[in-house]
Coordinates of C-alpha atoms in Angstrom, one line a residue:
X265 CA -71.5 14.0 -48.6
X266 CA -67.9 15.1 -46.8
X267 CA -65.8 11.8 -46.3
X268 CA -65.1 12.2 -42.7
X269 CA -64.8 9.6 -40.0
X270 CA -67.7 10.3 -37.9
X271 CA -70.3 10.7 -40.4
X272 CA -69.5 7.2 -41.3
X273 CA -69.7 5.5 -38.2
X274 CA -73.5 7.3 -37.2
X275 CA -74.9 6.6 -40.6
X276 CA -74.4 2.9 -41.0
X277 CA -77.7 1.6 -40.2
X278 CA -79.6 1.1 -36.9
X279 CA -77.2 -0.2 -35.0
X280 CA -75.8 3.1 -34.8
X281 CA -78.9 4.5 -33.5
X282 CA -77.4 5.2 -29.9
X283 CA -74.8 7.3 -31.3
X284 CA -77.2 9.4 -33.1
X285 CA -79.4 9.9 -30.1
X286 CA -76.4 11.2 -28.1
X287 CA -75.3 13.6 -30.6
X288 CA -79.1 14.6 -30.9
X289 CA -78.8 15.7 -27.2
X290 CA -76.1 17.9 -27.8
X291 CA -77.8 20.0 -30.4
X292 CA -77.5 17.6 -33.9
X293 CA -80.3 17.5 -36.6
X294 CA -81.0 15.2 -39.1
X295 CA -79.0 17.4 -41.5
X296 CA -76.0 17.5 -39.2
X297 CA -74.8 13.9 -39.7
X298 CA -73.4 14.8 -42.9
X299 CA -71.1 17.3 -41.7
X300 CA -67.8 17.1 -40.5
X301 CA -67.3 17.0 -36.9
X302 CA -64.7 19.3 -35.7
X303 CA -63.2 19.6 -32.3
X304 CA -62.5 22.9 -30.6
X305 CA -60.1 22.3 -28.4
X306 CA -59.5 25.0 -25.7
X307 CA -57.2 25.8 -22.4
X308 CA -59.8 28.4 -21.3
X309 CA -58.7 29.0 -17.6
X310 CA -59.0 31.8 -15.0
X311 CA -55.9 30.3 -13.4
X312 CA -53.6 32.4 -15.8
X313 CA -54.2 35.6 -17.8
X314 CA -52.6 33.8 -21.0
X315 CA -55.7 31.9 -21.1
X316 CA -58.4 34.1 -19.6
X317 CA -59.7 35.1 -23.1
X318 CA -59.5 31.9 -24.4
X319 CA -63.5 30.9 -23.7
X320 CA -64.8 33.9 -25.9
X321 CA -62.5 32.8 -28.8
X322 CA -63.6 29.4 -28.4
X323 CA -67.3 30.6 -28.8
X324 CA -66.5 32.6 -31.8
X325 CA -64.9 29.5 -33.2
X326 CA -68.3 27.2 -32.6
X327 CA -70.2 29.8 -34.3
X328 CA -68.1 30.2 -37.4
X329 CA -67.7 26.6 -38.0
X330 CA -71.3 25.9 -38.0
X331 CA -71.6 29.1 -40.6
X332 CA -68.8 27.1 -42.5
X333 CA -70.8 23.8 -42.5
X334 CA -69.4 21.9 -39.7
X335 CA -70.4 20.9 -36.2
X336 CA -68.3 21.8 -33.8
X337 CA -67.7 20.3 -30.3
X338 CA -66.2 22.5 -27.7
X339 CA -64.0 20.6 -25.4
X340 CA -61.1 21.8 -22.7
X341 CA -57.7 20.9 -21.8
X342 CA -55.7 21.8 -18.7
X343 CA -53.1 24.7 -18.4
X344 CA -51.0 25.7 -15.6
X345 CA -49.3 29.1 -15.6
X346 CA -45.6 28.9 -15.6
X347 CA -45.1 32.6 -14.2
X348 CA -47.3 32.0 -11.3
X349 CA -45.6 28.4 -10.6
X350 CA -42.1 30.1 -11.5
X351 CA -39.5 29.3 -8.4
X352 CA -41.6 26.7 -6.4
X353 CA -42.5 23.1 -6.7
X354 CA -45.2 23.8 -8.7
X355 CA -42.8 24.6 -11.8
X356 CA -42.0 20.8 -11.9
X357 CA -45.6 20.5 -13.6
X358 CA -44.8 23.0 -16.4
X359 CA -43.3 20.7 -18.9
X360 CA -45.4 17.8 -17.8
X361 CA -48.6 19.7 -18.8
X362 CA -47.4 19.8 -22.6
X363 CA -47.7 16.0 -22.4
X364 CA -51.1 16.0 -20.6
X365 CA -52.3 18.5 -23.2
X366 CA -51.0 16.4 -26.1
X367 CA -52.5 13.2 -24.5
X368 CA -56.2 14.9 -23.6
X369 CA -56.2 16.3 -27.2
X370 CA -55.5 12.8 -29.0
X371 CA -57.5 10.9 -26.4
X372 CA -60.9 13.3 -27.2
X373 CA -60.4 13.4 -31.0
X374 CA -59.2 10.0 -31.7
X375 CA -61.8 8.6 -29.2
X376 CA -65.0 10.6 -30.7
X377 CA -63.5 10.3 -34.3
X378 CA -63.5 14.0 -35.0
X379 CA -62.7 15.0 -38.5
X380 CA -60.8 18.0 -37.5
X381 CA -59.6 20.0 -34.5
X382 CA -58.9 23.7 -33.9
X383 CA -57.0 24.0 -30.9
X384 CA -56.6 27.5 -28.9
X385 CA -54.0 28.0 -26.4
X386 CA -52.2 30.9 -24.4
X387 CA -49.7 29.7 -22.0
X388 CA -46.4 28.3 -23.0
X389 CA -47.1 24.7 -23.1
X390 CA -50.6 24.9 -24.9
X391 CA -49.1 25.3 -28.2
X392 CA -46.5 22.3 -28.1
X393 CA -48.8 20.1 -26.7
X394 CA -51.6 20.9 -29.1
X395 CA -49.1 20.5 -32.0
X396 CA -47.8 17.3 -30.6
X397 CA -51.3 16.0 -30.8
X398 CA -52.0 17.4 -34.2
X399 CA -48.8 15.2 -35.5
X400 CA -49.8 12.1 -33.8
X401 CA -53.4 12.0 -35.1
X402 CA -52.9 13.5 -38.7
X403 CA -56.6 15.0 -39.1
X404 CA -57.0 18.5 -40.7
X405 CA -55.8 20.9 -38.0
X406 CA -55.2 24.4 -37.1
X407 CA -53.9 26.3 -34.2
X408 CA -55.3 29.8 -32.9
X409 CA -53.1 31.7 -30.5
X410 CA -55.0 33.3 -27.6
X411 CA -52.9 36.6 -28.1
X412 CA -50.1 38.3 -26.0
X413 CA -50.7 40.5 -23.3
X414 CA -50.1 44.7 -23.6
X415 CA -47.7 46.2 -21.7
X416 CA -48.2 47.5 -18.1
X417 CA -46.9 51.0 -17.0
X418 CA -45.1 52.5 -14.4
X419 CA -43.1 55.9 -13.9
X420 CA -43.1 56.2 -17.7
X421 CA -41.8 52.8 -18.6
X422 CA -43.5 49.8 -20.2
X423 CA -43.5 46.7 -17.8
X424 CA -44.1 43.1 -18.4
X425 CA -43.9 40.1 -16.2
X426 CA -40.0 39.9 -16.4
X427 CA -40.1 43.3 -15.0
X428 CA -41.5 41.9 -11.6
X429 CA -39.0 39.1 -11.3
X430 CA -36.1 41.6 -12.2
X431 CA -37.3 43.8 -9.7
X432 CA -37.0 41.3 -6.9
X433 CA -33.2 41.2 -7.7
X434 CA -33.1 45.2 -7.5
X435 CA -34.8 45.1 -4.2
X436 CA -32.3 42.8 -2.8
X437 CA -29.3 44.7 -4.2
X438 CA -30.6 47.5 -2.9
X439 CA -31.2 49.4 -6.0
X440 CA -35.1 50.1 -5.2
X441 CA -37.3 50.3 -2.2
X442 CA -40.2 48.1 -1.1
X443 CA -42.5 51.0 -2.5
X444 CA -41.0 50.9 -5.9
X445 CA -41.1 46.9 -6.0
X446 CA -44.8 46.9 -5.2
X447 CA -45.8 49.5 -7.7
X448 CA -44.0 47.4 -10.5
X449 CA -45.6 44.1 -9.3
X450 CA -48.9 45.7 -9.2
X451 CA -48.7 47.1 -12.7
X452 CA -46.7 44.4 -14.7
X453 CA -49.4 42.5 -15.9
X454 CA -52.6 44.7 -16.9
X455 CA -55.0 42.2 -18.4
X456 CA -55.7 39.3 -20.8
X457 CA -52.9 37.4 -22.8
X458 CA -49.7 35.6 -22.7
X459 CA -46.3 37.1 -21.2
X460 CA -45.6 40.2 -23.4
X461 CA -42.0 39.8 -24.8
X462 CA -40.4 37.2 -27.3
X463 CA -41.0 35.1 -24.6
X464 CA -41.8 31.2 -24.9
X465 CA -45.4 31.7 -25.8
X466 CA -45.0 34.5 -28.2
X467 CA -42.1 32.3 -29.8
X468 CA -43.8 29.2 -30.3
X469 CA -46.9 31.1 -31.8
X470 CA -44.5 32.6 -34.2
X471 CA -43.1 29.5 -34.9
X472 CA -46.1 27.7 -35.6
X473 CA -47.1 30.7 -38.1
X474 CA -44.0 30.2 -39.8
X475 CA -44.6 26.5 -40.2
X476 CA -48.2 27.3 -41.8
X477 CA -50.3 25.7 -38.9
X478 CA -51.7 29.1 -38.1
X479 CA -52.6 32.1 -40.2
X480 CA -50.6 35.1 -41.4
X481 CA -50.1 37.8 -38.7
X482 CA -52.0 35.7 -35.8
X483 CA -49.1 35.1 -33.8
X484 CA -48.5 38.7 -32.7
X485 CA -52.1 39.7 -32.0
X486 CA -53.0 41.3 -28.7
X487 CA -55.6 39.1 -26.8
X488 CA -57.7 42.0 -26.2
X489 CA -57.9 43.2 -29.9
X490 CA -60.8 42.8 -32.0
X491 CA -58.7 41.4 -34.7
X492 CA -57.9 38.3 -32.8
X493 CA -61.5 37.4 -32.5
X494 CA -61.5 37.9 -36.2
X495 CA -58.7 36.0 -36.9
X496 CA -60.1 32.9 -35.0
X497 CA -63.3 33.1 -37.0
X498 CA -61.1 33.0 -40.2
X499 CA -59.2 30.1 -38.9
X500 CA -62.6 28.5 -38.6
X501 CA -63.3 28.9 -42.4
X502 CA -59.8 27.8 -43.2
X503 CA -60.0 24.5 -41.2
X504 CA -63.3 23.4 -42.7
X505 CA -61.7 24.0 -46.1
X506 CA -58.7 22.0 -45.2
X507 CA -61.2 19.1 -44.0
X508 CA -62.6 19.2 -47.6
X509 CA -59.4 19.0 -49.2
X510 CA -57.7 16.7 -46.6
X511 CA -54.7 19.0 -46.0
X512 CA -53.2 16.9 -43.2
X513 CA -50.6 18.1 -40.5
X514 CA -47.8 15.7 -41.9
X515 CA -48.3 17.5 -45.3
X516 CA -47.3 20.8 -43.7
X517 CA -45.2 19.7 -40.8
X518 CA -41.8 18.5 -43.4
X519 CA -38.3 19.2 -42.5
X520 CA -38.6 22.4 -44.7
X521 CA -41.3 23.7 -42.3
X522 CA -39.1 23.1 -39.4
X523 CA -36.3 24.7 -41.1
X524 CA -38.4 27.8 -41.6
X525 CA -39.6 28.0 -37.9
X526 CA -36.1 27.7 -36.6
X527 CA -34.7 30.5 -39.0
X528 CA -37.9 32.8 -37.9
X529 CA -37.0 32.0 -34.1
X530 CA -33.7 33.2 -34.8
X531 CA -34.3 36.2 -36.4
X532 CA -36.8 37.5 -33.6
X533 CA -34.3 36.3 -30.7
X534 CA -36.9 33.8 -29.5
X535 CA -37.1 31.5 -26.4
X536 CA -34.3 28.6 -25.6
X537 CA -37.5 26.3 -25.0
X538 CA -38.2 26.5 -28.7
X539 CA -35.4 24.0 -29.2
X540 CA -36.9 21.3 -26.8
X541 CA -40.6 21.8 -28.2
X542 CA -39.5 21.7 -32.0
X543 CA -37.3 18.4 -31.2
X544 CA -40.4 16.8 -29.6
X545 CA -43.0 17.8 -32.5
X546 CA -40.3 16.3 -35.1
X547 CA -39.8 13.3 -33.1
X548 CA -43.3 12.6 -32.8
X549 CA -43.7 12.3 -36.8
X550 CA -40.3 11.2 -37.5
X551 CA -38.9 14.2 -39.2
X552 CA -35.3 14.0 -38.9
X553 CA -34.3 17.0 -36.5
X554 CA -31.5 17.1 -34.1
X555 CA -30.2 19.7 -31.6
X556 CA -27.4 20.4 -34.0
X557 CA -29.9 21.8 -36.6
X558 CA -30.1 24.6 -34.4
X559 CA -26.6 25.5 -34.5
X560 CA -26.4 25.3 -38.3
X561 CA -29.2 27.5 -38.7
X562 CA -28.0 30.0 -36.6
X563 CA -24.9 30.5 -38.1
X564 CA -26.7 31.7 -41.0
X565 CA -29.4 33.8 -40.0
X566 CA -29.2 37.1 -38.1
X567 CA -31.0 38.6 -35.4
X568 CA -33.4 41.1 -37.0
X569 CA -35.9 42.1 -34.0
X570 CA -35.1 44.3 -30.9
X571 CA -37.2 42.4 -28.5
X572 CA -37.4 41.8 -24.9
X573 CA -35.8 39.8 -23.1
X574 CA -32.5 41.2 -24.2
X575 CA -33.9 43.9 -26.6
X576 CA -36.2 46.9 -25.9
X577 CA -39.6 45.8 -27.5
X578 CA -42.6 43.8 -26.8
X579 CA -44.7 41.5 -29.3
X580 CA -47.3 44.3 -29.9
X581 CA -44.7 46.7 -31.1
X582 CA -43.6 43.8 -33.4
X583 CA -46.9 43.3 -34.8
X584 CA -47.5 47.2 -35.5
X585 CA -43.8 46.8 -37.3
X586 CA -45.2 44.0 -39.7
X587 CA -45.3 41.0 -37.6
X588 CA -44.0 37.4 -38.6
X589 CA -44.8 37.8 -42.2
X590 CA -42.5 40.8 -42.4
X591 CA -39.6 38.8 -40.8
X592 CA -40.6 35.8 -43.1
X593 CA -40.4 38.1 -46.2
X594 CA -37.0 39.4 -45.2
X595 CA -35.6 35.8 -44.8
X596 CA -37.2 34.7 -48.3
X597 CA -35.6 37.6 -50.0
X598 CA -32.2 36.4 -48.5
X599 CA -32.9 32.5 -49.5
X600 CA -33.2 31.6 -45.7
X601 CA -36.7 30.1 -46.1
X602 CA -38.3 27.4 -48.2
X603 CA -40.9 29.5 -50.2
X604 CA -42.6 26.4 -51.4
X605 CA -43.5 24.7 -47.9
X606 CA -47.1 24.2 -47.5
X607 CA -49.5 26.1 -45.0
X608 CA -52.9 25.2 -43.4
X609 CA -54.5 27.5 -46.4
X610 CA -53.3 25.3 -49.1
X611 CA -51.4 28.2 -50.2
X612 CA -47.4 28.0 -50.1
X613 CA -45.2 30.1 -48.0
X614 CA -44.3 32.3 -51.1
X615 CA -48.1 32.8 -51.8
X616 CA -48.9 33.8 -48.4
X617 CA -46.0 36.4 -48.6
X618 CA -46.7 37.8 -52.1
X619 CA -48.1 41.0 -51.0
X620 CA -45.6 41.6 -48.1
X621 CA -42.7 44.2 -48.8
X622 CA -39.6 43.1 -49.1
X623 CA -38.1 45.7 -46.6
X624 CA -39.6 46.9 -43.1
X625 CA -41.1 50.6 -42.9
X626 CA -38.2 53.1 -42.1
X627 CA -40.5 54.6 -39.5
X628 CA -40.4 51.7 -36.9
X629 CA -37.1 50.2 -34.8
X630 CA -38.4 46.9 -33.8
X631 CA -37.5 45.0 -37.2
X632 CA -34.3 46.2 -38.5
X633 CA -33.2 46.8 -42.0
X634 CA -31.3 43.6 -43.3
X635 CA -28.2 45.8 -43.9
X636 CA -28.4 46.6 -40.0
X637 CA -29.3 43.7 -37.8
X638 CA -29.0 43.4 -34.1
X639 CA -26.4 40.6 -34.5
X640 CA -25.0 38.7 -37.6
X641 CA -25.9 35.5 -36.3
X642 CA -28.5 33.7 -34.3
X643 CA -28.9 33.8 -30.5
X644 CA -29.5 30.2 -29.5
X645 CA -25.9 28.3 -29.5
X646 CA -25.6 24.7 -29.1
X647 CA -22.7 24.0 -27.0
X648 CA -21.3 20.9 -26.4
X649 CA -18.1 19.2 -24.1
X650 CA -17.4 16.7 -21.5
X651 CA -20.3 18.5 -19.7
X652 CA -22.8 18.1 -22.2
X653 CA -21.9 15.4 -24.5
X654 CA -25.3 15.5 -25.9
X655 CA -25.6 19.3 -26.0
X656 CA -26.7 22.5 -24.0
X657 CA -28.6 25.8 -25.2
X658 CA -27.1 29.1 -24.5
X659 CA -29.1 32.1 -25.4
X660 CA -26.1 34.5 -26.3
X661 CA -27.8 37.9 -27.1
X662 CA -27.6 41.0 -25.0
X663 CA -24.7 40.1 -23.4
X664 CA -21.3 41.8 -23.6
X665 CA -19.1 38.6 -23.4
X666 CA -19.8 35.1 -24.7
X667 CA -17.0 33.3 -22.8
X668 CA -16.2 32.8 -19.0
X669 CA -14.0 30.5 -17.1
X670 CA -14.5 30.5 -13.3
X671 CA -15.1 28.4 -10.2
X672 CA -18.3 26.2 -9.8
X673 CA -20.7 27.5 -7.3
X674 CA -22.6 24.1 -7.1
X675 CA -26.5 23.8 -6.0
X676 CA -28.5 20.8 -5.9
X677 CA -31.8 22.8 -6.3
X678 CA -33.2 26.3 -7.9
X679 CA -34.3 27.3 -4.3
X680 CA -30.6 26.9 -2.8
X681 CA -29.3 28.8 -5.5
X682 CA -31.9 31.8 -5.4
X683 CA -31.2 31.9 -1.6
X684 CA -27.5 32.4 -2.2
X685 CA -27.8 35.0 -4.8
X686 CA -30.3 37.2 -2.8
X687 CA -27.9 36.9 0.3
X688 CA -25.0 38.4 -1.9
X689 CA -23.3 35.1 -1.9
X690 CA -22.4 35.2 -5.6
X691 CA -19.5 37.0 -6.8
X692 CA -18.4 38.2 -10.4
X693 CA -16.6 35.5 -12.2
X694 CA -18.5 32.5 -10.5
X695 CA -20.0 30.0 -12.5
X696 CA -23.6 28.8 -11.1
X697 CA -24.3 25.0 -11.3
X698 CA -28.0 23.9 -10.7
X699 CA -28.6 20.3 -11.1
X700 CA -30.9 17.6 -10.6
X701 CA -33.5 19.8 -12.2
X702 CA -33.5 17.9 -15.7
X703 CA -36.5 15.9 -17.2
X704 CA -36.0 12.7 -14.8
X705 CA -34.4 14.4 -12.0
X706 CA -36.5 17.3 -11.1
X707 CA -38.5 15.8 -12.4
X708 CA -40.0 17.9 -15.2
X709 CA -37.2 20.2 -16.0
X710 CA -38.0 23.5 -14.2
X711 CA -37.5 26.8 -15.6
X712 CA -35.0 29.1 -13.8
X713 CA -36.4 32.7 -14.4
X714 CA -36.1 33.6 -10.5
X715 CA -32.5 33.2 -10.0
X716 CA -31.3 34.4 -13.6
X717 CA -33.6 37.5 -13.1
X718 CA -32.2 37.8 -9.4
X719 CA -28.6 37.9 -11.3
X720 CA -29.6 40.5 -13.6
X721 CA -31.2 42.5 -11.0
X722 CA -28.2 42.3 -8.8
X723 CA -25.9 43.5 -11.8
X724 CA -24.0 40.3 -12.4
X725 CA -25.8 39.5 -15.7
X726 CA -22.5 40.2 -17.4
X727 CA -20.1 38.7 -15.1
X728 CA -21.6 35.5 -13.7
X729 CA -22.4 32.2 -15.7
X730 CA -25.2 29.6 -15.2
X731 CA -25.4 26.2 -16.1
X732 CA -28.3 23.5 -15.6
X733 CA -29.8 20.6 -16.6
X734 CA -33.2 22.4 -16.3
X735 CA -34.7 25.0 -18.6
X736 CA -35.1 28.5 -18.7
X737 CA -38.0 30.8 -19.0
X738 CA -38.2 32.7 -22.3
X739 CA -37.8 35.7 -20.3
X740 CA -34.3 34.8 -19.5
X741 CA -31.0 36.4 -20.9
X742 CA -27.5 36.5 -19.7
X743 CA -24.6 34.1 -20.0
X744 CA -27.0 31.0 -19.2
X745 CA -26.8 27.5 -20.3
X746 CA -29.6 25.2 -20.2
X747 CA -30.9 21.9 -21.0
X748 CA -27.4 20.2 -20.2
X749 CA -27.5 16.6 -21.2
X750 CA -27.1 13.8 -20.1
X751 CA -28.7 15.4 -17.1
X752 CA -27.6 14.5 -13.4
X753 CA -30.2 12.3 -12.8
X754 CA -28.8 9.5 -15.3
X755 CA -25.3 10.3 -14.5
X756 CA -24.3 13.0 -16.7
X757 CA -21.1 15.0 -16.0
X758 CA -23.0 17.8 -14.5
X759 CA -23.6 15.4 -11.5
X760 CA -19.8 15.1 -11.0
X761 CA -19.1 18.8 -10.7
X762 CA -17.3 19.7 -7.3
X763 CA -17.8 22.9 -5.6
X764 CA -14.8 24.9 -7.0
X765 CA -14.1 23.2 -10.1
X766 CA -13.1 25.1 -13.0
X767 CA -15.8 25.3 -15.8
X768 CA -15.6 27.1 -19.1
X769 CA -18.6 28.3 -21.2
X770 CA -17.4 29.6 -24.5
X771 CA -20.3 30.2 -27.0
X772 CA -17.9 31.3 -29.9
X773 CA -16.4 27.8 -29.7
X774 CA -19.5 26.0 -28.8
X775 CA -18.0 24.6 -25.9
X776 CA -19.2 23.5 -22.4
X777 CA -16.2 22.2 -20.5
X778 CA -15.4 21.0 -16.9
X779 CA -11.6 21.5 -16.5
X780 CA -10.4 18.3 -15.0
X781 CA -8.6 15.4 -16.5
X782 CA -10.3 12.4 -18.1
X783 CA -9.1 10.2 -15.5
X784 CA -10.4 12.4 -13.0
X785 CA -13.9 12.3 -14.5
X786 CA -13.8 8.5 -14.7
X787 CA -12.8 8.3 -11.2
X788 CA -15.7 10.6 -9.9
X789 CA -18.1 8.6 -12.1
X790 CA -17.1 5.4 -10.8
X791 CA -18.1 6.7 -7.2
X792 CA -21.2 8.4 -8.3
X793 CA -24.7 6.7 -6.9
X794 CA -27.9 7.6 -8.6
X795 CA -30.3 9.4 -6.2
X796 CA -33.8 7.8 -5.3
X797 CA -36.4 9.3 -7.2
X798 CA -38.0 12.3 -5.5
X799 CA -41.6 11.2 -6.3
X800 CA -42.8 7.7 -5.9
X801 CA -46.4 7.8 -7.1
X802 CA -48.6 10.4 -9.3
X803 CA -48.0 12.2 -12.6
X804 CA -44.3 13.2 -11.6
X805 CA -43.5 9.7 -10.8
X806 CA -44.8 8.5 -14.4
X807 CA -43.4 11.1 -16.0
X808 CA -39.8 10.3 -14.5
X809 CA -39.9 6.8 -15.7
X810 CA -41.0 7.7 -19.2
X811 CA -39.2 11.0 -20.4
X812 CA -36.4 11.0 -22.6
X813 CA -33.6 13.3 -22.8
X814 CA -33.8 16.8 -23.5
X815 CA -31.5 16.4 -26.4
X816 CA -34.6 14.2 -27.9
X817 CA -37.1 17.0 -26.8
X818 CA -38.2 15.3 -23.2
X819 CA -40.8 13.3 -25.1
X820 CA -42.4 10.5 -22.9
X821 CA -43.8 8.3 -25.3
X822 CA -40.4 7.1 -27.1
X823 CA -39.1 3.6 -26.8
X824 CA -42.3 2.4 -25.2

């Protein structure tokens, strides 16, 4: 008999008969009570294409878990679409949803004493939400990515969701007409799957594969391809074996696993949001990981993959070129990966990668040869200075210059900033400051894809800087700095910037500096008053009261 939590509860005599009766009502027979009971947590929803195909994967997982000797129990969790909410008040709920997802999976699995969980997610916060829950519960678990979207097409060009956002900026700048804007919008997202570049969803799926919490190659598969369903089936069998062997998340999610994930994120040019999410997962289980570790790893890992948003190709192209295992094998060959880290299969990373070629094929251009990287160092720089004493995150690939000093253009919200950009009020050399959009101040730390895409569309990507205590979409690129901490709402220096102040962004020197005297900064701080919370009741009010600094992952269960 499997040593599992639920079977112990339901077989301890007549007093447990009601438990057995209710389980019989959902399909249990006499022989099923000795089997491990496995949750299939899934974010199926028609709200977003990212999660549209997940119900089919959940049903496939259910069938395969039964074949493997387990009793599956399907339950749902929430999702919202970042892409649809972008640029609206609804975007404040995006990061909040990560915590709701984590809480809901933990609540069901522990409330029902499940023996393991297979979680299936698509949109950005599904993945870190699931991993936070897995780390908290520490029962055998595996993550299944819902899959990436295939590219749309228009006028011989591949399109994706960021194409639509950038087209708005191009239209406002007079570069395209309304007909072209409409055609791009119509064709950008052709079907099921998460946003197609190395944006946040694909970044986090890649990170979890690198950490050993998902199966090899699964993080870059297209949602609509048969191999995604087949990989889901295999994940079910692997999880049942992990339950038998009691391979637990905290056995896998070690410091080495986090370092492997960060190395892969740097190599593929991943999203700034990965910093926030990995810090949150590490915080959950007490792995010592700080924002400075990202900078340390950045300096030794090159960018190997030519992927959007700053590059040419989409995640489906990376998959065809060898996927994350190919990237990991290259890193391993150059001592930039921990080969002895454990995976959910019971194998080490080295064993998983044993048959992967040491170098990528020469007949593709997505993964560069080691001798010819896109950039010799990683792309996610950690900046500090009097504007960000706890740190800030800058994505520095795909830009012509990594240093700018200019006058501050200060906005108290994303909407005000976007209006100014579209009205042509931002000039080359300006440094945009968007504040009171942090975890507490927003609340919810909105992503800024609308203004950053408008900047790119207007042709200002190489001449304008932007800093915010909010976040950026994984689709963002340009000289932009997010996650500025401490945030404005708690009195961080970003709250003290005055229109026209000189600001320096210097990614080479890891500097984010407000160019005023210390005396003036102290004087301004004495006169600063915290704003009233924007929400008094409901989930955003609760989140604002509980959430930690972005430098700690913006978690809500710290110091409770």
